[in-house]
Tab-separated table of C-alpha atoms and ligand atoms in Angstrom:
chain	number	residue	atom	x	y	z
A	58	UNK	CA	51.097	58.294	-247.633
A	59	UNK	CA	48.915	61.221	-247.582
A	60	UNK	CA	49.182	63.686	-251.179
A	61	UNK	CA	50.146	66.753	-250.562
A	62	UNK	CA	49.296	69.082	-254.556
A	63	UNK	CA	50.547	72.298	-254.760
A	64	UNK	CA	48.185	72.848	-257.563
A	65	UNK	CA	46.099	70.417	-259.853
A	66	UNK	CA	48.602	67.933	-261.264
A	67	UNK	CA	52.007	69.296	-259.136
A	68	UNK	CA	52.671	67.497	-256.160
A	69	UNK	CA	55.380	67.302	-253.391
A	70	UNK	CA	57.183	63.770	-253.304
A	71	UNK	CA	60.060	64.586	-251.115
A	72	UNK	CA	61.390	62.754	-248.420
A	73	UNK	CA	60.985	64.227	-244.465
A	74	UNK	CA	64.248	63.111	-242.590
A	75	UNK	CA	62.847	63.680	-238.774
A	76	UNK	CA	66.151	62.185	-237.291
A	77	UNK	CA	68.788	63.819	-239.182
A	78	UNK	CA	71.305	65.690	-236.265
A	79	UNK	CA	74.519	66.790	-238.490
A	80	UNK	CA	74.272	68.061	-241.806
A	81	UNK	CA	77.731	67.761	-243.289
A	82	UNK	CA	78.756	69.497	-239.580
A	83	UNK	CA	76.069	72.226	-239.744
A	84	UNK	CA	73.550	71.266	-236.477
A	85	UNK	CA	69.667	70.095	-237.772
A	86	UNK	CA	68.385	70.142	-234.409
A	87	UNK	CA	64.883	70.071	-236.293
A	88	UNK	CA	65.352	67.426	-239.107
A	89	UNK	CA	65.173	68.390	-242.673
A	90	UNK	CA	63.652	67.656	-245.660
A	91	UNK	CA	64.359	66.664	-249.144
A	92	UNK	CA	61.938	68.353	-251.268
A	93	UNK	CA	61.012	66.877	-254.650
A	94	UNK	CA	58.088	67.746	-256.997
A	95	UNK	CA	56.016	65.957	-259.811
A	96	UNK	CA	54.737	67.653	-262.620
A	97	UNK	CA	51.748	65.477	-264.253
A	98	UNK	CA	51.078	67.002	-267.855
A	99	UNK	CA	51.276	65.100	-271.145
A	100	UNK	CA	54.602	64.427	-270.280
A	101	UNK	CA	55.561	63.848	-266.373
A	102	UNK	CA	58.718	65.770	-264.670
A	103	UNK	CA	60.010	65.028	-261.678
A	104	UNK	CA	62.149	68.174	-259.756
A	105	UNK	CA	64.902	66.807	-258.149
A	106	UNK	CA	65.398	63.466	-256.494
A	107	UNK	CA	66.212	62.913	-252.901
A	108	UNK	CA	68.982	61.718	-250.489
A	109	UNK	CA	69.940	58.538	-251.738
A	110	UNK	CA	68.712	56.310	-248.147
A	111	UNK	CA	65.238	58.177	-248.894
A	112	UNK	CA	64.691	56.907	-252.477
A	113	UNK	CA	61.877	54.282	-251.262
A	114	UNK	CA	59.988	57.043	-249.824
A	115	UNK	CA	60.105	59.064	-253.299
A	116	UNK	CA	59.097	55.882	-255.074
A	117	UNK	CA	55.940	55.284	-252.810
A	118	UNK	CA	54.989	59.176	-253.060
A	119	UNK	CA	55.356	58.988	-256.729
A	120	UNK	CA	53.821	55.568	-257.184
A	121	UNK	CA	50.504	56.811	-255.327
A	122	UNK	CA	49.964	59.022	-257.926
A	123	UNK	CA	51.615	57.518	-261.520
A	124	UNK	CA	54.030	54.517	-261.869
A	125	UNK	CA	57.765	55.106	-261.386
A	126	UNK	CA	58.751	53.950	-264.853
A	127	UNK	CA	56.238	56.809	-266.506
A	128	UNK	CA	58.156	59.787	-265.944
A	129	UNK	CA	59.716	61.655	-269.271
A	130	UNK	CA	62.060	64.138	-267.624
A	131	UNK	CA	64.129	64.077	-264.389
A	132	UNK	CA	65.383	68.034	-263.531
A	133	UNK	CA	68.169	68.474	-261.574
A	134	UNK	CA	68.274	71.557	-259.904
A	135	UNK	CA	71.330	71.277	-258.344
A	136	UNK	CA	74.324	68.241	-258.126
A	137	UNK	CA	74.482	68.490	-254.429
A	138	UNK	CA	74.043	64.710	-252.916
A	139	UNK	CA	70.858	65.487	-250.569
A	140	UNK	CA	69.340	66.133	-254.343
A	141	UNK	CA	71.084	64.210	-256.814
A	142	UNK	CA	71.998	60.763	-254.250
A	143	UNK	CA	69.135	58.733	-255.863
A	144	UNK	CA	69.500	60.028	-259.263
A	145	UNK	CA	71.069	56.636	-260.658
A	146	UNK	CA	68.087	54.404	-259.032
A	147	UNK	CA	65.304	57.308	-260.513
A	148	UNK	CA	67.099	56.906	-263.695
A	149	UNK	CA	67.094	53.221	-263.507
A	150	UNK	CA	63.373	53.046	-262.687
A	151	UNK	CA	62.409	55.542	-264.930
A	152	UNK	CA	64.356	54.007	-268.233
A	153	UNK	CA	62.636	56.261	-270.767
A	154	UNK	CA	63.819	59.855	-269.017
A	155	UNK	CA	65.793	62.216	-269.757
A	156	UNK	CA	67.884	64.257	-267.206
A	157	UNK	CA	67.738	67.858	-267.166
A	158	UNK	CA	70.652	70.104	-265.633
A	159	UNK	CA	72.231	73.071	-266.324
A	160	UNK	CA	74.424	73.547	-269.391
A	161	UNK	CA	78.393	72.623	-268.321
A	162	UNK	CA	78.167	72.666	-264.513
A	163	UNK	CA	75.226	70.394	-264.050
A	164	UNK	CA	75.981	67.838	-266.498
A	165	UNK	CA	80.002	68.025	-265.591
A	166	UNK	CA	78.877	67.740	-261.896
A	167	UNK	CA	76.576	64.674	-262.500
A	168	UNK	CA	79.011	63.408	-264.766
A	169	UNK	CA	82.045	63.414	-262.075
A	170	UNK	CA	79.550	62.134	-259.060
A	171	UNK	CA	77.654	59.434	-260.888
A	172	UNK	CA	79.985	58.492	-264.086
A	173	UNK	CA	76.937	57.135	-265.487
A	174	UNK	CA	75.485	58.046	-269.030
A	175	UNK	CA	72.418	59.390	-269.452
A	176	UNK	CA	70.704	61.148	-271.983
A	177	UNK	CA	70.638	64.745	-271.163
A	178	UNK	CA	69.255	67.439	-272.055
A	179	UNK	CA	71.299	70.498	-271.107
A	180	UNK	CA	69.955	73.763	-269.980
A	181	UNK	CA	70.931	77.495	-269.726
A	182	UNK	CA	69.099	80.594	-269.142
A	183	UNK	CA	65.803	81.045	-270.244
A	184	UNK	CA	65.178	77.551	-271.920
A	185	UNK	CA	61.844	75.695	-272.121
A	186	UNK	CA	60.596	72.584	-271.780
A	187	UNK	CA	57.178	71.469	-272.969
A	188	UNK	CA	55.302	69.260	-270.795
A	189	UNK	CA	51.817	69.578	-272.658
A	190	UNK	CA	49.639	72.234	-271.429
A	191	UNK	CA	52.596	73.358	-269.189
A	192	UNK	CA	56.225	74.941	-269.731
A	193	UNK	CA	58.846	75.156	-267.431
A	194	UNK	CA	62.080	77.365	-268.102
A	195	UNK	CA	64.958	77.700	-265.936
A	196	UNK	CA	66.878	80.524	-264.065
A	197	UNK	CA	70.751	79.978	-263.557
A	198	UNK	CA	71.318	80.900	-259.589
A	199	UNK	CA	75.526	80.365	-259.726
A	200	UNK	CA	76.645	79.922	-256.254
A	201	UNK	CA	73.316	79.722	-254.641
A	202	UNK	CA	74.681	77.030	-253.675
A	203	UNK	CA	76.838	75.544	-256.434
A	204	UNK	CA	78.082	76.513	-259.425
A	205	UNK	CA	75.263	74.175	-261.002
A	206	UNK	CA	72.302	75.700	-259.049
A	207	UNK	CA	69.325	77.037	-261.048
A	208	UNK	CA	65.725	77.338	-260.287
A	209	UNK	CA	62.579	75.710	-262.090
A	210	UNK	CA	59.739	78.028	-262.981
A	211	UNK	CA	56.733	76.647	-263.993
A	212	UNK	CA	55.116	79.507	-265.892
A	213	UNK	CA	51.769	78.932	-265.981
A	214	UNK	CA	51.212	78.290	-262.130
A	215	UNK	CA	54.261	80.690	-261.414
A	216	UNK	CA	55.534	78.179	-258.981
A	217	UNK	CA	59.759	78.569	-258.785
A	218	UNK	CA	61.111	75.433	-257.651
A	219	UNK	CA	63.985	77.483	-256.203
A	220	UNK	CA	66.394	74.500	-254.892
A	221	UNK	CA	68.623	75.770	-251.880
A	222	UNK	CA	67.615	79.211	-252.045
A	223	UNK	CA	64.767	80.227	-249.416
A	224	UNK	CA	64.898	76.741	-247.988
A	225	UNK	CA	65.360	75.784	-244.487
A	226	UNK	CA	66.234	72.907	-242.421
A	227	UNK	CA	63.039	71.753	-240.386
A	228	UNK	CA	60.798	68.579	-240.564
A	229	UNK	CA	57.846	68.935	-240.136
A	230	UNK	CA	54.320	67.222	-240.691
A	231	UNK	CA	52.947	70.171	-242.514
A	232	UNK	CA	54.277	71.359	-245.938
A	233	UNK	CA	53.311	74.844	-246.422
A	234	UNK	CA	54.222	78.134	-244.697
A	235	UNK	CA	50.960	78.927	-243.180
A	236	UNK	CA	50.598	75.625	-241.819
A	237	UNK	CA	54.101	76.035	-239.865
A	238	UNK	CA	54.302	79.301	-238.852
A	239	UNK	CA	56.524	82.123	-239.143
A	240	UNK	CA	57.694	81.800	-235.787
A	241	UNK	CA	58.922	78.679	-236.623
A	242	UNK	CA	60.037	79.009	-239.863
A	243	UNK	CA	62.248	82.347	-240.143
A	244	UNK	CA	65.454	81.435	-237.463
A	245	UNK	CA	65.511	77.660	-239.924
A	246	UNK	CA	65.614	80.033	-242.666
A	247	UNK	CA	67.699	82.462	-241.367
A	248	UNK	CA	70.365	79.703	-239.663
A	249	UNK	CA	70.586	78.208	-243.224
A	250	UNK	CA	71.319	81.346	-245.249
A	251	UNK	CA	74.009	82.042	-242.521
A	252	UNK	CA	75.945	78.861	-242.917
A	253	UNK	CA	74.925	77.747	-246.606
A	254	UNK	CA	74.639	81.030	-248.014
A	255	UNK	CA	75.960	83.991	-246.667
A	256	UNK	CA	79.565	84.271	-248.668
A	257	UNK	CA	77.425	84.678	-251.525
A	258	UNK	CA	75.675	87.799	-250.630
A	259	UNK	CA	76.299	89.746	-253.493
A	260	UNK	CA	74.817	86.805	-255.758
A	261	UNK	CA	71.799	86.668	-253.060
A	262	UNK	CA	71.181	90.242	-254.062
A	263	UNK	CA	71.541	89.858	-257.790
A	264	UNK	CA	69.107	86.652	-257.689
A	265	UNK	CA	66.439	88.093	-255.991
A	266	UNK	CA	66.863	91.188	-258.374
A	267	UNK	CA	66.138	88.909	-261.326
A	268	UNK	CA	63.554	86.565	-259.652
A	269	UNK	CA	61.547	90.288	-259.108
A	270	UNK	CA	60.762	90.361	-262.348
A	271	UNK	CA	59.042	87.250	-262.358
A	272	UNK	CA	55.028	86.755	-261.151
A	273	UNK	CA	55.469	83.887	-258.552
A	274	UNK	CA	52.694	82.417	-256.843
A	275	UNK	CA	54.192	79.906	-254.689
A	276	UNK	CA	58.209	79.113	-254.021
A	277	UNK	CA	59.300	75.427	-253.346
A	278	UNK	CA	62.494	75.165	-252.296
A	279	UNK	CA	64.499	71.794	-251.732
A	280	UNK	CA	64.483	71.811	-247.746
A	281	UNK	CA	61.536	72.290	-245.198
A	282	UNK	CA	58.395	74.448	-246.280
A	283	UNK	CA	56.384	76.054	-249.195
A	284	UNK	CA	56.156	79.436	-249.567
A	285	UNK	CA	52.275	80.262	-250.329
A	286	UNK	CA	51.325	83.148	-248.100
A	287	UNK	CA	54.570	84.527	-246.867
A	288	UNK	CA	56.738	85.204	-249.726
A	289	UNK	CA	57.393	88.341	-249.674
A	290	UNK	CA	58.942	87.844	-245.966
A	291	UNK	CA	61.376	85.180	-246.953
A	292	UNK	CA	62.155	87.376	-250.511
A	293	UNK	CA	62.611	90.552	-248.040
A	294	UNK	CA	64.410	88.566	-245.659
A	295	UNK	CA	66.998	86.991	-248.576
A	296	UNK	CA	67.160	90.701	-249.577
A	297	UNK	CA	68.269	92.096	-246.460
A	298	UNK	CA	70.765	89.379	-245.620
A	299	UNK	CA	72.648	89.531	-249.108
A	300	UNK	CA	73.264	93.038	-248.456
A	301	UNK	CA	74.243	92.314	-245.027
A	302	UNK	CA	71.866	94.289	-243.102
A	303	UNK	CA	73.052	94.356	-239.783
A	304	UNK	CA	71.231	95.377	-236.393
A	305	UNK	CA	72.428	96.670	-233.075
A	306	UNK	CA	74.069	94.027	-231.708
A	307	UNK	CA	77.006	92.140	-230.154
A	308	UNK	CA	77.897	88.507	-230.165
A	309	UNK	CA	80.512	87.159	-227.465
A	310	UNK	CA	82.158	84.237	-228.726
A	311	UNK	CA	84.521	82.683	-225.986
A	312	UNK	CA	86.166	79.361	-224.613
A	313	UNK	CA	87.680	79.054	-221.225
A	314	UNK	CA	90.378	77.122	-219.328
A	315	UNK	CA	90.395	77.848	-215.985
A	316	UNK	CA	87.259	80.516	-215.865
A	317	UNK	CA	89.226	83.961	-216.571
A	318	UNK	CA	88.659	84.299	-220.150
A	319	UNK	CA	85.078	83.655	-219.172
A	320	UNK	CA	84.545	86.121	-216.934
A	321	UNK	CA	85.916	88.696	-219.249
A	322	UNK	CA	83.164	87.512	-221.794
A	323	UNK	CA	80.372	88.203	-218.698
A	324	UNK	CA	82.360	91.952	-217.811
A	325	UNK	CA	81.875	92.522	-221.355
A	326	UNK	CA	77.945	91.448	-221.686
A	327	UNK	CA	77.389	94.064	-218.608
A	328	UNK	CA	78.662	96.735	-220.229
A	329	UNK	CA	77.139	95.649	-223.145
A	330	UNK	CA	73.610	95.484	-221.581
A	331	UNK	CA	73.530	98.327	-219.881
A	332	UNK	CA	74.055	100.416	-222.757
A	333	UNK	CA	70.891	98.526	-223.814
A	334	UNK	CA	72.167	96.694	-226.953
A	335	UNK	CA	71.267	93.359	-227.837
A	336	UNK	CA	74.026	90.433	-226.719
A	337	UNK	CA	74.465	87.010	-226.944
A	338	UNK	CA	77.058	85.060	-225.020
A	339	UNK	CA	78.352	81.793	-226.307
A	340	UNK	CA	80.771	78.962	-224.821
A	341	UNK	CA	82.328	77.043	-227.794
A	342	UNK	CA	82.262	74.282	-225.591
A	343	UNK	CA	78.689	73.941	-224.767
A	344	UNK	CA	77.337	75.957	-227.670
A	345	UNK	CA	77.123	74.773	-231.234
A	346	UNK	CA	79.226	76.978	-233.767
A	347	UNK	CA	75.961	76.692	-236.449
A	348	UNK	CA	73.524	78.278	-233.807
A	349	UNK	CA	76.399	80.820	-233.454
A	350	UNK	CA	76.559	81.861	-236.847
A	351	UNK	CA	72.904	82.247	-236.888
A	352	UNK	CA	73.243	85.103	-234.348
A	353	UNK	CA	76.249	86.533	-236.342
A	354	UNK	CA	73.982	87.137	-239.520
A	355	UNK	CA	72.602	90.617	-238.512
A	356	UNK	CA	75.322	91.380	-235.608
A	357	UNK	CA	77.330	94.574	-235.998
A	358	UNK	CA	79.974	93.202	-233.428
A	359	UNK	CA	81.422	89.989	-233.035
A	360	UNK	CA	83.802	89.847	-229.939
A	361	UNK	CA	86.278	86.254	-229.501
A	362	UNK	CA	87.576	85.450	-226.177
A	363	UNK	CA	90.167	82.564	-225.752
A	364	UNK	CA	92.842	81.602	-223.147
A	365	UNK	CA	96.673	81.567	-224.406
A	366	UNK	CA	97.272	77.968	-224.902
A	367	UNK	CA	101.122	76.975	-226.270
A	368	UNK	CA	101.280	81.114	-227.453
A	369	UNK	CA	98.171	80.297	-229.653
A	370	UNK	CA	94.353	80.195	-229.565
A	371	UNK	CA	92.196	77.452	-227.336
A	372	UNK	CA	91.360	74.921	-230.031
A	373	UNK	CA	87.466	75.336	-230.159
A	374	UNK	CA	88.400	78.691	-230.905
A	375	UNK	CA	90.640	78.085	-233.859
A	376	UNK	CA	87.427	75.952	-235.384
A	377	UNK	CA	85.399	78.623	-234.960
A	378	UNK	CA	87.140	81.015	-236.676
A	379	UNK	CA	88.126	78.718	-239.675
A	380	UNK	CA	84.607	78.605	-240.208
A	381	UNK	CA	83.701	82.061	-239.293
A	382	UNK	CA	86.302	83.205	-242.336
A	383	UNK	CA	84.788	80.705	-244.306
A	384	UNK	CA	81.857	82.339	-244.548
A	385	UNK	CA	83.052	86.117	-245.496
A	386	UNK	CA	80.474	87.824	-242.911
A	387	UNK	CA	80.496	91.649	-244.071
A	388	UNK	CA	79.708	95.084	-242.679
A	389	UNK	CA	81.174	93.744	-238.907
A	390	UNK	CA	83.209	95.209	-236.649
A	391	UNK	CA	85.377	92.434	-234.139
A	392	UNK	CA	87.905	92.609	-231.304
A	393	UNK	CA	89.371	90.283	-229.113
A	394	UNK	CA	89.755	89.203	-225.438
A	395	UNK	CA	91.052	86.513	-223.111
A	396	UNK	CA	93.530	85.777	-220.231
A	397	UNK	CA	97.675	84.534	-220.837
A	398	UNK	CA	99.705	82.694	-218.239
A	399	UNK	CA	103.389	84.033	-219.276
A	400	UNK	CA	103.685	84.589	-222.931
A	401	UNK	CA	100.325	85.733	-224.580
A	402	UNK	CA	99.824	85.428	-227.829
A	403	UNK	CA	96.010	84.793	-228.486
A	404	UNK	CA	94.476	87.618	-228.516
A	405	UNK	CA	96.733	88.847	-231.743
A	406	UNK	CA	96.307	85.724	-233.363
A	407	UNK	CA	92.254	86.503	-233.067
A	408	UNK	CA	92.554	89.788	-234.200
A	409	UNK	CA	94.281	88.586	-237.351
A	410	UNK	CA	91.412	85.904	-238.438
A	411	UNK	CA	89.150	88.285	-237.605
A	412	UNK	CA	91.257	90.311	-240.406
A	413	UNK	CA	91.661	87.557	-242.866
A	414	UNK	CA	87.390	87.084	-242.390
A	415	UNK	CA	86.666	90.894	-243.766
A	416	UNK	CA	85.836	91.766	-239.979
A	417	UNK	CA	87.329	95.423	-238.945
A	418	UNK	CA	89.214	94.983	-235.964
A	419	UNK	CA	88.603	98.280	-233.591
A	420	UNK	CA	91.126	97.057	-230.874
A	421	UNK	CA	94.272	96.043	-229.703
A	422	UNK	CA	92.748	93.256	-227.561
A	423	UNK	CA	91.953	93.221	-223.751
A	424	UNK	CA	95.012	90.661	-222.419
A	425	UNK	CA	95.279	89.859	-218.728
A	426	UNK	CA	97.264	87.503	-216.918
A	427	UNK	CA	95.889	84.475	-215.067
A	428	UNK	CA	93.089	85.499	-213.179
A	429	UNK	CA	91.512	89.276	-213.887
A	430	UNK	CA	91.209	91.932	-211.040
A	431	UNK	CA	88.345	94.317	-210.461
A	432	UNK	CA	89.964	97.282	-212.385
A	433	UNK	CA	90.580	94.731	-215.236
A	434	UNK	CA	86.895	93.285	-214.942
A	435	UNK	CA	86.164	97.176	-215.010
A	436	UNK	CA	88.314	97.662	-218.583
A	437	UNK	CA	86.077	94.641	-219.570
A	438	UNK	CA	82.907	96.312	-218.853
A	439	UNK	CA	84.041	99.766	-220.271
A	440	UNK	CA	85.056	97.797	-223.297
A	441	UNK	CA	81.791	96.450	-223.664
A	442	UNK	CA	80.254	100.263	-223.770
A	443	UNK	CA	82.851	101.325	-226.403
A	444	UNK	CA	81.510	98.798	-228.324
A	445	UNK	CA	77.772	99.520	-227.584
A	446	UNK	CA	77.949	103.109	-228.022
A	447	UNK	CA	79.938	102.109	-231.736
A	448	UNK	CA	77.148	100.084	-233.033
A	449	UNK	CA	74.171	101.722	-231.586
B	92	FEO	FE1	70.553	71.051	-250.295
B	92	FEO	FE2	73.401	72.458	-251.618
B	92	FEO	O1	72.196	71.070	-251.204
């Protein structure tokens, strides 16, 4: 297996997982990675393990450069599985190491998925561990993405092994940003800190406040690339989503039974576009709620379409919106839209999860029955120009 060093003596051992589709329902349509790091000083750290089916490529990666057994310290950034799944075979092949995790939430978390015993050495803010001629200390990220998350810093190469944060999920042959691409790189980033991330904006913003007042050369996260050459995008980037920058914007989120509710959602993108505001148009039956939320991140208007079914909303619909509250988007304004046999009864129950998800409802819903006219088709499109002309 080809070495890839980040400097002299800190290398990437991670594991590239090319076929991976569903990551725990969140779409990979690019893979992923799970990044791990060995530090070779005097003593020998490994950062994070990998998902447990990809221990044998850790082993080989490490073994091509020192054997298994000689590491001294195993750091666990975070207790997530995709990290911490082959922690009890690195700890088995490495029987002199000691695990490092965050004080209470790390070792509590290992302790609860692993119910193993291992001598630990327990971390908080600002600790240091002596390799030799290196240090590392470690930075406490709560929430970014578990309460156990912190980030490594190896001081004197001011490389922050930064776990979740600034990763993205994308396999690739090529480890660092400049090798990839920003092109390629930034909507992986982005779609992440959408559906990982975003209800922790307001920790985003205080992390990348603290991590501003430290020098860092290089950031390796636990998923896809390096940052070497770009990190002040991907810093600017975290930045602007935590405080939920938004841009001009709409996102048409829909399902359909028999076509009506659809062509409301099309009425809607024409009035939309010709105010000349960005739209995207989405079937939750052929589009994948993930990619959605990527498109959410910097919309100022999210608009949900869905046929009365049994008084209620389409199914796919419902889903969608769980998740959608799930992740607390902020700063959005939302309405709602579809077509009702007899009853009705959807469009209110959208307007109320778009409540319950922090969104500002700015309508009373566009309901028609069975199958809209022209002058309806015409409210959608007039709808659609409200909107515009709101968010412009
Ligand atoms: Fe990549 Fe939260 O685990």
């Amino acid at each position: 297996m080809s070495k890839v060093q980040l400097a002299k003596g800190i290398y990437w051992v991670g594991a590239i997982d090319w076929d991976i589709r569903n990551f725990h329902g969140y779409s990979t349509h690019l893979g992923t990675t799970y990044n791990a790091y060995l530090i070779i000083d005097d003593k020998i750290a490994l950062v994070d393990t990998v998902k447990a089916p990809f221990f044998d490529q850790l082993v080989e990666r490490v073994s091509e450069i020192v054997p298994f057994e000689k590491i001294d310290f195993i750091i666990s950034n975070h207790v997530e599985m995709d990290h911490s799944g082959s922690l009890p075979m690195a700890m088995r092949e490495a029987p002199s190491a000691k695990l490092v995790t965050l004080d209470r939430f790390g070792v509590d978390g290992l302790n609860k998925h692993f119910h193993c015993k291992w001598e630990t050495i327990a971390v908080k803010e600002g600790s240091e561990l002596k390799l030799g001629k290196r240090n590392l200390t470690f930075i406490p990220t709560p929430m970014l993405h578990w309460p156990d998350s912190m980030c490594t810093y190896l001081i004197d190469d001011k490389i922050l092994f930064s776990m979740d944060a600034f990763g993205q999920h994308l396999a690739t042959a090529k480890r660092f940003d400049d090798e990839v691409g920003l092109d390629t790189i930034m909507p992986q980033a982005a779609k992440y800190y959408a559906n990982i991330l975003m209800p922790f904006g307001d920790l985003i913003v205080k992390a990348v406040d603290k991590l501003s007042n430290i020098d860092i050369a290089m950031v390796a996260p636990s998923h896809g690339i390096m940052w070497r050459s770009h990190i002040n995008d991907i810093v600017n980037a975290y930045a602007s989503w935590g405080k939920s920058e938004s841009v001009a914007k709409a996102v048409i989120i829909y399902d359909t039974m028999w076509g009506s509710t659809e062509k409301m959602a099309q009425a809607l993108a024409e009035g939309i576009i010709g105010e000349g505001v960005e739209v995207k148009l989405y079937n939750l039956t052929k589009s994948d709620k993930s990619d959605i939320i990527k498109e959410v991140l910097d919309a100022r208007a999210i608009l949900v379409g869905s046929p009365t079914l049994n008084n209620g909303v389409f199914p796919s619909v419902a889903e969608f919106l769980c998740y959608l509250k799930g992740l607390k988007p902020k700063g959005k304004i939302g309405a709602s839209f579809g077509s009702y046999g007899w009853a009705g009864g959807a469009t209110k129950a959208i307007q109320q999860e778009l409540q319950d998800a922090g969104i500002e409802v700015v309508d009373s819903g566009l309901a028609f029955k069975f199958v809209p006219v022209k002058e309806e088709m015409q409210k959608c499109a007039e709808f659609g120009i409200t909107v515009s002309r709101r968010i412009k």
